[in-house]
Short mmCIF file of C-alpha atoms in Angstrom, two decimals:
data_model
loop_
_atom_site.label_atom_id
_atom_site.label_comp_id
_atom_site.label_asym_id
_atom_site.label_seq_id
_atom_site.Cartn_x
_atom_site.Cartn_y
_atom_site.Cartn_z
CA MET A 1 -200.26 118.08 -52.12
CA ARG A 2 -200.54 114.67 -53.70
CA TYR A 3 -200.23 112.30 -50.77
CA SER A 4 -202.12 114.12 -48.09
CA ARG A 5 -202.91 110.93 -46.21
CA CYS A 6 -199.25 110.08 -45.75
CA VAL A 7 -197.36 111.00 -42.63
CA GLN A 8 -194.53 113.46 -43.13
CA THR A 9 -191.20 113.10 -41.39
CA PRO A 10 -189.91 116.15 -39.49
CA LEU A 11 -187.51 116.64 -42.43
CA TYR A 12 -190.22 116.87 -45.11
CA GLU A 13 -189.63 120.57 -45.82
CA ALA A 14 -185.89 120.00 -45.97
CA HIS A 15 -186.38 117.24 -48.56
CA VAL A 16 -188.60 119.46 -50.69
CA ALA A 17 -186.02 122.26 -50.48
CA LEU A 18 -183.33 119.81 -51.65
CA GLY A 19 -185.46 118.91 -54.68
CA ALA A 20 -186.13 115.35 -53.53
CA ARG A 21 -188.61 113.16 -55.30
CA LEU A 22 -191.04 111.99 -52.63
CA ALA A 23 -193.28 108.95 -52.76
CA PRO A 24 -195.39 106.98 -50.32
CA PHE A 25 -193.59 104.24 -48.39
CA ALA A 26 -195.28 102.35 -45.55
CA GLY A 27 -197.73 105.22 -45.12
CA TRP A 28 -195.01 107.87 -45.04
CA ASP A 29 -194.13 110.46 -47.65
CA MET A 30 -190.47 109.57 -48.05
CA PRO A 31 -187.61 110.86 -50.22
CA ILE A 32 -186.84 108.27 -52.91
CA GLN A 33 -183.97 110.23 -54.43
CA TYR A 34 -182.38 113.68 -54.47
CA THR A 35 -179.97 113.79 -57.43
CA GLY A 36 -180.30 110.19 -58.60
CA ILE A 37 -180.23 106.68 -57.19
CA LEU A 38 -176.96 105.71 -58.90
CA ALA A 39 -175.07 108.78 -57.64
CA GLU A 40 -176.42 108.33 -54.12
CA HIS A 41 -175.52 104.64 -54.15
CA GLU A 42 -171.97 105.50 -55.24
CA GLN A 43 -171.69 108.26 -52.65
CA THR A 44 -172.54 105.74 -49.92
CA ARG A 45 -170.02 103.13 -51.16
CA ARG A 46 -167.20 105.68 -51.50
CA ALA A 47 -167.82 108.50 -48.99
CA THR A 48 -170.72 109.26 -46.61
CA SER A 49 -174.48 109.60 -47.09
CA VAL A 50 -177.18 110.51 -44.62
CA PHE A 51 -180.64 108.94 -44.85
CA ASP A 52 -183.83 110.20 -43.18
CA ILE A 53 -185.11 107.10 -41.40
CA CYS A 54 -187.52 108.87 -39.05
CA HIS A 55 -190.34 106.63 -40.27
CA MET A 56 -189.01 103.57 -38.45
CA GLY A 57 -190.40 102.66 -35.05
CA GLU A 58 -188.69 102.42 -31.67
CA PHE A 59 -190.16 100.66 -28.64
CA GLU A 60 -188.83 100.72 -25.10
CA LEU A 61 -189.23 97.80 -22.71
CA ARG A 62 -188.25 98.10 -19.06
CA GLY A 63 -188.67 96.17 -15.88
CA PRO A 64 -187.62 92.98 -14.12
CA THR A 65 -189.53 90.77 -16.60
CA ALA A 66 -188.48 92.58 -19.79
CA LEU A 67 -185.65 90.15 -20.58
CA ALA A 68 -187.79 87.04 -20.12
CA ASP A 69 -190.57 88.56 -22.25
CA LEU A 70 -188.16 89.40 -25.05
CA GLU A 71 -186.54 85.96 -24.97
CA ARG A 72 -189.98 84.49 -25.64
CA LEU A 73 -191.00 87.09 -28.25
CA LEU A 74 -187.79 87.23 -30.29
CA THR A 75 -185.95 84.49 -32.17
CA MET A 76 -182.37 85.53 -31.39
CA PRO A 77 -180.48 85.31 -28.08
CA VAL A 78 -181.29 88.29 -25.88
CA ALA A 79 -179.84 87.34 -22.47
CA SER A 80 -176.32 87.18 -23.88
CA LEU A 81 -176.50 90.80 -25.08
CA ALA A 82 -174.22 93.04 -23.06
CA PRO A 83 -175.44 96.54 -22.27
CA GLY A 84 -174.34 98.58 -25.30
CA GLN A 85 -174.86 95.70 -27.71
CA CYS A 86 -177.67 95.11 -30.21
CA ARG A 87 -178.73 92.12 -32.30
CA TYR A 88 -180.92 91.42 -35.34
CA GLY A 89 -183.72 88.85 -35.34
CA TYR A 90 -187.38 88.13 -35.96
CA LEU A 91 -190.75 88.59 -34.28
CA LEU A 92 -192.93 85.59 -35.15
CA ARG A 93 -196.50 84.40 -34.78
CA GLU A 94 -197.19 80.93 -33.38
CA ASP A 95 -197.36 79.54 -36.94
CA GLY A 96 -193.89 80.91 -37.65
CA GLY A 97 -195.14 83.72 -39.93
CA VAL A 98 -192.88 86.75 -39.66
CA LEU A 99 -194.54 89.76 -38.01
CA ASP A 100 -191.37 91.78 -38.39
CA ASP A 101 -187.60 91.74 -38.53
CA LEU A 102 -186.03 94.03 -35.98
CA THR A 103 -183.01 94.96 -33.92
CA CYS A 104 -182.98 94.58 -30.14
CA TYR A 105 -180.81 97.02 -28.18
CA ARG A 106 -179.83 96.33 -24.56
CA LEU A 107 -179.38 99.61 -22.70
CA GLY A 108 -179.17 98.06 -19.24
CA PRO A 109 -179.94 94.83 -17.39
CA ASP A 110 -183.70 95.52 -17.48
CA HIS A 111 -183.84 98.13 -20.23
CA PHE A 112 -184.24 97.41 -23.97
CA TRP A 113 -185.16 99.08 -27.24
CA LEU A 114 -186.63 97.41 -30.29
CA VAL A 115 -186.19 99.15 -33.63
CA VAL A 116 -188.94 98.03 -36.00
CA ASN A 117 -190.20 98.66 -39.52
CA ALA A 118 -192.56 101.57 -40.18
CA GLY A 119 -195.24 99.52 -41.89
CA THR A 120 -195.44 96.93 -39.10
CA ARG A 121 -195.11 99.23 -36.10
CA THR A 122 -198.78 99.16 -35.07
CA GLN A 123 -199.23 95.39 -35.36
CA ASP A 124 -195.88 94.78 -33.64
CA ALA A 125 -196.87 96.99 -30.71
CA ALA A 126 -200.20 95.21 -30.30
CA TRP A 127 -198.59 91.77 -30.46
CA ILE A 128 -195.76 92.59 -28.08
CA TRP A 129 -198.03 94.36 -25.62
CA GLN A 130 -200.35 91.37 -25.36
CA HIS A 131 -197.42 89.04 -24.59
CA LEU A 132 -195.85 91.07 -21.78
CA ALA A 133 -195.84 90.31 -18.09
CA PRO A 134 -197.63 92.95 -15.98
CA THR A 135 -194.29 94.09 -14.59
CA THR A 136 -192.82 94.94 -18.01
CA GLN A 137 -193.36 98.53 -19.08
CA PHE A 138 -193.79 99.08 -22.80
CA THR A 139 -193.50 102.54 -24.40
CA ASP A 140 -193.75 103.36 -28.09
CA LEU A 141 -191.05 106.02 -28.54
CA SER A 142 -191.51 106.31 -32.30
CA ASP A 143 -193.22 109.71 -32.32
CA ASP A 144 -190.61 111.20 -29.97
CA LEU A 145 -187.48 109.96 -31.75
CA GLY A 146 -185.81 111.02 -34.97
CA LYS A 147 -183.45 108.62 -36.75
CA LEU A 148 -180.68 109.43 -39.21
CA ASP A 149 -178.54 106.74 -40.84
CA ILE A 150 -175.06 108.05 -41.56
CA GLN A 151 -173.42 105.48 -43.82
CA GLY A 152 -170.23 105.14 -45.79
CA PRO A 153 -166.55 104.24 -45.38
CA THR A 154 -165.67 107.80 -44.32
CA ALA A 155 -168.67 108.21 -41.98
CA ARG A 156 -166.69 108.54 -38.78
CA ALA A 157 -164.39 111.34 -39.93
CA THR A 158 -167.07 113.22 -41.84
CA THR A 159 -169.54 113.02 -38.95
CA GLU A 160 -166.89 114.19 -36.48
CA ARG A 161 -166.05 117.16 -38.70
CA ALA A 162 -169.68 118.04 -39.40
CA LEU A 163 -170.75 117.93 -35.76
CA GLY A 164 -167.45 119.11 -34.29
CA VAL A 165 -167.20 116.12 -31.93
CA GLN A 166 -164.99 113.12 -31.24
CA LEU A 167 -166.98 109.92 -31.58
CA PRO A 168 -166.13 106.93 -29.41
CA ASP A 169 -164.75 103.70 -30.86
CA LEU A 170 -167.72 101.43 -31.44
CA GLY A 171 -167.62 97.82 -32.58
CA TYR A 172 -170.09 96.47 -35.12
CA PHE A 173 -173.56 96.14 -33.55
CA ARG A 174 -172.44 98.16 -30.52
CA PHE A 175 -173.98 101.44 -29.45
CA THR A 176 -173.60 104.16 -26.89
CA GLU A 177 -175.78 106.81 -25.32
CA LEU A 178 -174.05 110.15 -25.74
CA THR A 179 -174.75 113.86 -25.56
CA LEU A 180 -174.34 115.78 -28.80
CA GLU A 181 -174.52 119.56 -28.32
CA GLY A 182 -176.40 119.12 -25.10
CA VAL A 183 -178.90 116.72 -26.68
CA PRO A 184 -179.19 113.13 -25.40
CA CYS A 185 -178.74 110.74 -28.33
CA LEU A 186 -178.09 107.09 -29.02
CA LEU A 187 -175.44 106.24 -31.61
CA SER A 188 -175.26 102.74 -33.01
CA ARG A 189 -172.61 101.11 -35.28
CA THR A 190 -175.23 99.53 -37.49
CA GLY A 191 -176.90 100.15 -40.81
CA TYR A 192 -178.59 98.73 -43.87
CA THR A 193 -176.06 99.53 -46.59
CA GLY A 194 -173.13 97.17 -46.00
CA GLU A 195 -170.84 100.11 -45.30
CA PHE A 196 -169.30 101.40 -42.10
CA GLY A 197 -171.61 103.83 -40.41
CA TYR A 198 -174.07 104.77 -37.76
CA GLU A 199 -177.72 104.95 -36.92
CA LEU A 200 -178.30 108.09 -34.85
CA TYR A 201 -181.38 108.33 -32.64
CA CYS A 202 -182.22 111.79 -31.29
CA PRO A 203 -185.24 113.66 -29.91
CA VAL A 204 -187.55 114.39 -32.83
CA LYS A 205 -187.33 118.16 -32.29
CA THR A 206 -183.56 118.10 -32.82
CA VAL A 207 -183.40 115.94 -35.93
CA GLY A 208 -183.67 118.92 -38.30
CA ARG A 209 -180.68 120.56 -36.65
CA PHE A 210 -178.52 117.43 -36.93
CA TRP A 211 -179.62 116.90 -40.54
CA GLU A 212 -178.59 120.44 -41.48
CA GLN A 213 -175.28 120.23 -39.64
CA LEU A 214 -174.39 116.92 -41.23
CA LEU A 215 -175.03 118.34 -44.71
CA ALA A 216 -173.60 121.82 -44.13
CA GLY A 217 -169.95 121.04 -44.91
CA GLY A 218 -170.82 119.34 -48.20
CA GLU A 219 -168.85 116.16 -47.42
CA ILE A 220 -171.95 114.23 -46.42
CA ARG A 221 -174.76 114.11 -48.96
CA PRO A 222 -178.38 113.07 -48.61
CA ALA A 223 -179.47 109.73 -50.03
CA GLY A 224 -183.00 108.42 -50.47
CA LEU A 225 -184.83 105.15 -50.12
CA GLY A 226 -184.00 104.24 -53.74
CA ALA A 227 -180.28 103.99 -52.98
CA ARG A 228 -181.04 102.41 -49.61
CA ASP A 229 -182.78 99.63 -51.52
CA THR A 230 -180.00 98.98 -54.07
CA LEU A 231 -177.38 99.10 -51.29
CA ARG A 232 -179.22 96.56 -49.12
CA LEU A 233 -179.96 94.36 -52.13
CA GLU A 234 -176.25 94.16 -52.99
CA MET A 235 -175.67 92.92 -49.44
CA GLY A 236 -178.50 90.38 -49.65
CA TYR A 237 -180.29 91.96 -46.68
CA ALA A 238 -183.97 91.12 -46.37
CA LEU A 239 -186.65 93.80 -46.70
CA TYR A 240 -189.85 93.15 -44.80
CA GLY A 241 -192.76 92.73 -47.23
CA HIS A 242 -190.42 91.29 -49.88
CA GLU A 243 -188.21 88.55 -48.41
CA LEU A 244 -190.11 88.29 -45.12
CA ASP A 245 -193.83 88.28 -44.44
CA LEU A 246 -196.60 86.48 -42.59
CA HIS A 247 -196.86 83.76 -45.22
CA ARG A 248 -193.47 82.18 -44.59
CA THR A 249 -191.41 81.22 -41.59
CA PRO A 250 -187.95 82.85 -41.56
CA ALA A 251 -186.27 79.46 -42.06
CA GLY A 252 -185.57 80.00 -45.76
CA ALA A 253 -184.26 83.54 -45.32
CA SER A 254 -182.27 82.92 -42.17
CA ARG A 255 -180.69 79.54 -43.04
CA GLY A 256 -180.36 79.06 -39.32
CA ARG A 257 -179.01 82.51 -38.49
CA TYR A 258 -180.74 84.87 -36.02
CA LEU A 259 -182.46 81.90 -34.38
CA GLN A 260 -181.62 80.44 -30.97
CA LEU A 261 -183.14 77.00 -31.05
CA THR A 262 -181.95 76.17 -27.52
CA LYS A 263 -184.55 78.53 -26.05
CA ASP A 264 -188.32 78.65 -26.37
CA PHE A 265 -189.68 81.43 -28.54
CA ILE A 266 -193.05 81.98 -30.17
CA GLY A 267 -193.07 80.26 -33.55
CA LYS A 268 -190.11 78.00 -32.81
CA VAL A 269 -191.88 74.72 -33.57
CA ALA A 270 -192.81 75.88 -37.07
CA VAL A 271 -189.38 77.29 -37.86
CA GLU A 272 -187.58 74.22 -36.57
CA ALA A 273 -189.74 71.92 -38.66
CA GLU A 274 -188.98 73.92 -41.77
CA LEU A 275 -185.28 74.14 -41.05
CA LYS A 276 -185.19 70.33 -41.00
CA GLN A 277 -187.07 70.05 -44.28
CA PRO A 278 -186.85 73.34 -46.11
CA ARG A 279 -189.40 73.85 -48.85
CA GLN A 280 -187.88 76.95 -50.39
CA VAL A 281 -184.67 78.78 -49.62
CA LEU A 282 -183.84 82.43 -50.17
CA VAL A 283 -180.94 82.67 -52.60
CA GLY A 284 -179.00 85.30 -54.48
CA LEU A 285 -179.28 85.29 -58.26
CA ARG A 286 -176.84 86.90 -60.64
CA LEU A 287 -178.26 87.70 -64.05
CA GLU A 288 -176.29 88.09 -67.26
CA SER A 289 -177.01 91.69 -68.17
CA LYS A 290 -178.33 94.83 -66.57
CA ARG A 291 -181.86 93.80 -67.46
CA ALA A 292 -183.43 93.30 -64.05
CA ALA A 293 -185.66 90.66 -62.53
CA ARG A 294 -188.41 92.23 -60.42
CA ASN A 295 -190.45 91.35 -57.37
CA GLY A 296 -193.01 88.68 -58.35
CA ASP A 297 -191.23 87.36 -61.45
CA GLY A 298 -191.43 83.58 -61.65
CA ILE A 299 -188.41 81.27 -61.66
CA THR A 300 -188.21 78.16 -63.80
CA VAL A 301 -185.83 75.25 -64.14
CA ALA A 302 -186.18 73.36 -67.41
CA GLY A 303 -189.53 75.06 -67.96
CA ARG A 304 -191.00 74.06 -64.57
CA THR A 305 -191.88 76.55 -61.87
CA ALA A 306 -189.21 76.53 -59.18
CA GLY A 307 -189.59 79.78 -57.26
CA VAL A 308 -190.28 83.49 -57.23
CA VAL A 309 -188.23 86.68 -57.20
CA THR A 310 -188.72 88.87 -54.10
CA SER A 311 -186.37 91.78 -54.95
CA GLY A 312 -184.38 92.66 -58.02
CA SER A 313 -182.65 95.49 -59.77
CA VAL A 314 -179.38 96.40 -61.36
CA ALA A 315 -176.58 96.21 -58.78
CA PRO A 316 -174.80 99.52 -59.38
CA SER A 317 -171.55 98.40 -57.72
CA LEU A 318 -171.40 95.21 -59.80
CA GLY A 319 -172.63 96.46 -63.17
CA VAL A 320 -175.07 93.57 -63.57
CA ALA A 321 -178.60 92.81 -62.41
CA VAL A 322 -179.06 90.72 -59.26
CA ALA A 323 -182.08 89.40 -57.41
CA LEU A 324 -183.16 87.72 -54.21
CA ALA A 325 -185.51 84.81 -54.79
CA TYR A 326 -187.16 81.93 -53.00
CA VAL A 327 -186.33 78.75 -54.90
CA ASP A 328 -187.23 75.13 -54.23
CA ALA A 329 -184.60 73.58 -51.98
CA ALA A 330 -183.53 71.22 -54.78
CA HIS A 331 -182.38 74.20 -56.88
CA ALA A 332 -180.79 76.34 -54.17
CA ALA A 333 -177.16 75.22 -54.46
CA THR A 334 -174.59 77.80 -55.49
CA GLY A 335 -173.91 77.50 -59.20
CA THR A 336 -177.40 76.28 -60.12
CA ARG A 337 -178.57 77.77 -63.39
CA LEU A 338 -182.20 78.76 -63.79
CA ASP A 339 -184.42 81.22 -65.66
CA VAL A 340 -186.27 84.28 -64.45
CA GLN A 341 -189.53 84.87 -66.33
CA ALA A 342 -189.43 88.64 -66.62
CA ARG A 343 -192.14 90.40 -68.59
CA GLY A 344 -192.32 87.75 -71.25
CA SER A 345 -188.59 87.04 -71.55
CA ALA A 346 -186.62 84.23 -69.95
CA LEU A 347 -183.52 85.77 -68.34
CA PRO A 348 -180.81 83.23 -67.48
CA ALA A 349 -179.50 83.50 -63.91
CA THR A 350 -177.10 81.67 -61.62
CA VAL A 351 -177.43 81.04 -57.87
CA VAL A 352 -174.52 82.83 -56.19
CA ALA A 353 -173.29 83.25 -52.63
CA LEU A 354 -174.37 86.32 -50.64
CA PRO A 355 -173.49 89.10 -50.28
CA PHE A 356 -173.40 90.01 -53.96
CA TYR A 357 -171.11 92.91 -53.11
CA ALA A 358 -168.09 91.79 -51.10
CA GLY A 359 -166.35 95.16 -50.75
CA GLY A 360 -168.52 96.53 -47.95
CA THR A 361 -166.84 98.23 -44.98
CA ALA A 362 -169.60 97.62 -42.41
CA ARG A 363 -167.52 95.35 -40.22
CA GLY A 364 -164.32 97.34 -40.51
CA THR A 365 -162.79 99.85 -38.14
CA ALA A 366 -162.54 103.58 -38.64
CA MET B 1 -190.35 120.65 -68.07
CA ASN B 2 -188.76 120.75 -71.52
CA VAL B 3 -191.26 120.07 -74.34
CA PRO B 4 -189.75 121.19 -77.69
CA THR B 5 -192.41 122.75 -79.90
CA GLU B 6 -191.08 121.29 -83.18
CA LEU B 7 -191.74 117.67 -82.13
CA ARG B 8 -194.81 115.45 -82.06
CA TYR B 9 -195.73 113.33 -79.03
CA THR B 10 -197.65 110.23 -77.96
CA LYS B 11 -199.72 109.63 -74.85
CA THR B 12 -197.14 106.99 -73.91
CA HIS B 13 -194.42 109.70 -73.71
CA GLU B 14 -192.52 109.08 -76.93
CA TRP B 15 -191.45 112.03 -79.05
CA VAL B 16 -191.26 111.90 -82.87
CA ARG B 17 -189.33 114.06 -85.29
CA LEU B 18 -189.96 113.62 -89.03
CA ASP B 19 -186.79 114.48 -90.93
CA LYS B 20 -186.66 115.77 -94.50
CA ASN B 21 -185.54 112.37 -95.78
CA GLY B 22 -188.89 110.93 -94.68
CA VAL B 23 -187.44 109.06 -91.69
CA ALA B 24 -188.83 109.62 -88.17
CA THR B 25 -186.59 109.69 -85.09
CA ILE B 26 -188.16 108.49 -81.84
CA GLY B 27 -187.18 108.85 -78.22
CA ILE B 28 -188.80 109.39 -74.84
CA THR B 29 -189.64 112.79 -73.41
CA ASP B 30 -187.88 114.72 -70.71
CA PHE B 31 -190.92 114.12 -68.49
CA ALA B 32 -190.68 110.34 -69.03
CA GLN B 33 -186.94 110.11 -68.33
CA GLU B 34 -187.36 112.16 -65.19
CA GLN B 35 -190.19 109.95 -63.96
CA LEU B 36 -188.16 106.79 -64.58
CA GLY B 37 -184.98 108.11 -62.98
CA ASP B 38 -181.49 106.77 -63.74
CA LEU B 39 -181.75 104.49 -66.77
CA THR B 40 -179.74 101.28 -66.56
CA TYR B 41 -180.76 99.12 -69.51
CA VAL B 42 -182.16 99.53 -73.03
CA GLU B 43 -183.30 96.72 -75.31
CA LEU B 44 -183.37 98.04 -78.87
CA PRO B 45 -185.52 96.81 -81.78
CA SER B 46 -183.94 95.14 -84.83
CA VAL B 47 -183.27 97.14 -87.96
CA GLY B 48 -185.61 95.99 -90.70
CA ASP B 49 -188.50 95.09 -88.38
CA ASN B 50 -191.91 96.10 -89.66
CA VAL B 51 -193.99 97.43 -86.81
CA GLU B 52 -197.56 98.54 -86.33
CA ALA B 53 -198.55 101.66 -84.41
CA GLN B 54 -198.60 100.97 -80.65
CA ASN B 55 -196.47 97.84 -80.98
CA GLU B 56 -193.94 97.36 -78.18
CA VAL B 57 -190.61 97.83 -79.92
CA ALA B 58 -188.11 98.52 -77.15
CA VAL B 59 -187.74 98.11 -73.40
CA ILE B 60 -186.04 100.56 -71.10
CA GLU B 61 -185.31 100.00 -67.45
CA SER B 62 -184.36 102.28 -64.63
CA VAL B 63 -183.18 101.25 -61.19
CA LYS B 64 -186.78 101.13 -59.99
CA ALA B 65 -188.92 100.35 -63.03
CA ALA B 66 -189.22 98.91 -66.52
CA ALA B 67 -191.14 100.55 -69.35
CA ASP B 68 -192.10 99.57 -72.89
CA ILE B 69 -191.46 101.90 -75.80
CA TYR B 70 -194.16 101.86 -78.45
CA ALA B 71 -193.98 102.59 -82.16
CA PRO B 72 -195.87 105.87 -82.61
CA VAL B 73 -196.90 104.98 -86.16
CA ALA B 74 -196.58 101.97 -88.46
CA GLY B 75 -193.36 101.62 -90.43
CA THR B 76 -189.99 99.94 -90.82
CA ILE B 77 -187.14 100.33 -88.32
CA THR B 78 -184.18 101.83 -90.21
CA GLU B 79 -181.67 102.53 -87.44
CA VAL B 80 -181.20 102.09 -83.68
CA ASN B 81 -179.06 104.08 -81.26
CA LYS B 82 -176.43 101.45 -80.43
CA LYS B 83 -174.72 103.85 -78.04
CA LEU B 84 -177.55 103.29 -75.58
CA GLU B 85 -176.50 99.69 -75.03
CA ASP B 86 -173.46 100.90 -73.10
CA GLN B 87 -174.73 104.35 -72.15
CA PRO B 88 -178.43 104.22 -71.33
CA GLU B 89 -177.83 107.35 -69.25
CA LEU B 90 -177.73 109.35 -72.52
CA ILE B 91 -181.52 109.23 -72.35
CA ASN B 92 -181.42 110.97 -68.96
CA ALA B 93 -178.82 113.50 -70.05
CA ASP B 94 -180.22 114.43 -73.47
CA PRO B 95 -183.61 112.81 -74.11
CA PHE B 96 -184.36 114.84 -77.25
CA GLY B 97 -180.84 114.63 -78.72
CA GLU B 98 -178.17 111.99 -78.07
CA GLY B 99 -180.72 109.90 -76.21
CA TRP B 100 -182.82 109.12 -79.29
CA ILE B 101 -183.81 105.43 -79.39
CA PHE B 102 -184.66 104.37 -82.93
CA LYS B 103 -185.53 105.61 -86.43
CA LEU B 104 -188.44 104.40 -88.49
CA ARG B 105 -189.62 104.96 -92.05
CA PRO B 106 -193.37 105.51 -91.65
CA ASP B 107 -195.72 103.67 -93.99
CA ASP B 108 -197.80 106.85 -94.05
CA PRO B 109 -195.93 109.98 -92.89
CA SER B 110 -199.19 111.90 -92.56
CA GLU B 111 -200.03 109.74 -89.52
CA ILE B 112 -197.39 111.70 -87.64
CA ASP B 113 -199.44 114.88 -88.02
CA MET B 114 -202.21 113.17 -86.09
CA LEU B 115 -200.01 112.76 -82.98
CA LEU B 116 -200.07 115.29 -80.15
CA ASP B 117 -198.34 118.62 -80.63
CA ALA B 118 -196.30 120.18 -77.82
CA ASP B 119 -199.30 121.99 -76.33
CA GLY B 120 -201.41 118.85 -76.44
CA TYR B 121 -198.68 116.82 -74.75
CA GLU B 122 -198.05 119.45 -72.10
CA ASP B 123 -201.76 119.48 -71.26
CA MET B 124 -201.62 115.75 -70.76
CA ILE B 125 -198.70 115.48 -68.35
CA PRO B 126 -199.40 116.13 -64.68
CA GLU B 127 -198.57 119.50 -63.21
CA ALA B 128 -194.98 119.74 -62.07
CA GLU B 129 -194.63 118.94 -58.41
CA GLU B 130 -194.34 121.81 -56.00
#
């Protein structure tokens, strides 16, 4: 085996049997593609795909002080979350550097989950743990939970048929605890593709069963991290390690979203200062052909350095290359024309509004 | 992995076929297209360009990566596969046929004999994954 030091998800054998191409991602041996990134991207935009997301981390916080601890640790409002609601935001250091971007789930008045990135799980846990009151209980559930993302405009009907169940109506960023075939699960109307769909959390021992059942009827097909990346890029969603990291505050990526400045949170002073006087802003760039800008490519305006590309590829749903880039605030306005310095060629690009792909069904009803 | 025995190969995963008219056709191997995945963009050389061996003459991009295509031997570009501009996926579907990239008249056709044969190329590419 080539990547013996990588962790395998419980579905590793299933991926191999499906002929997946596997590659290391955040220390995990993950499926990048099964049939091809373009076909899997299309399948997700038009029908339903299932993604193995078992690598991501889940933390549980409970107790009378859990809410107050989370309000201080996280940038977004937590107290206003109703049980059954979740919200996206950031975990920051004092200097505003982004430790992680995550989703906070409120299961009850004193009961929360945080869903975090695989590569940051260990540092997140250490940071959170050291900022908790003694009466807050912290448990890392990551090794006990499997996670499948079921995404696509037809996800509700196809999931109901595949599992032989009726799913409840769930609003966007709402979730419910439910029993599927006698197994306690959590089903969330969230995702990372821009399409309608779910994130399903289940005990790790049952994830193989759900994976097989979802695929058995042939309506739902597996998709890998390659398509997950092109899908999220078309929506302008940040990927930790690309758009977000310890070296920047989230001011440029958030443009004021996911931040509650009326409360005190760790890193607030730094973020607030940068929001008032932004240095660089994260923007969407539309290129003029399918030739892609890539992570790390420089950006120039009239020959002078003006930023850097953080993610880029062809946007399969648009038929043209797009990129996310940090550009100097002076060049961040929609319609600004600039050049990407890609492998020795200057590729003309235009700052455009996000998302790149406007046809997503994520917020719709099904 | 498909490695036709009648072709010659480079360490950079191009294949070369010398036709009877003295013109060589060049593309990338089945192994290379599979490693790159779905191709999305091809930048072709210009007909008439004189190139040296190992010069970068074309660029191909997949969703995840970009790769340079090198001239296997010195010569003059005589033709390019214009179809690839709209259908780069031809390289994935038929790398040794419809997915050819360019044709070149070698300055010295005997240089092609010095490239890898099918056995030599097969020895060079990593074992197929389990």
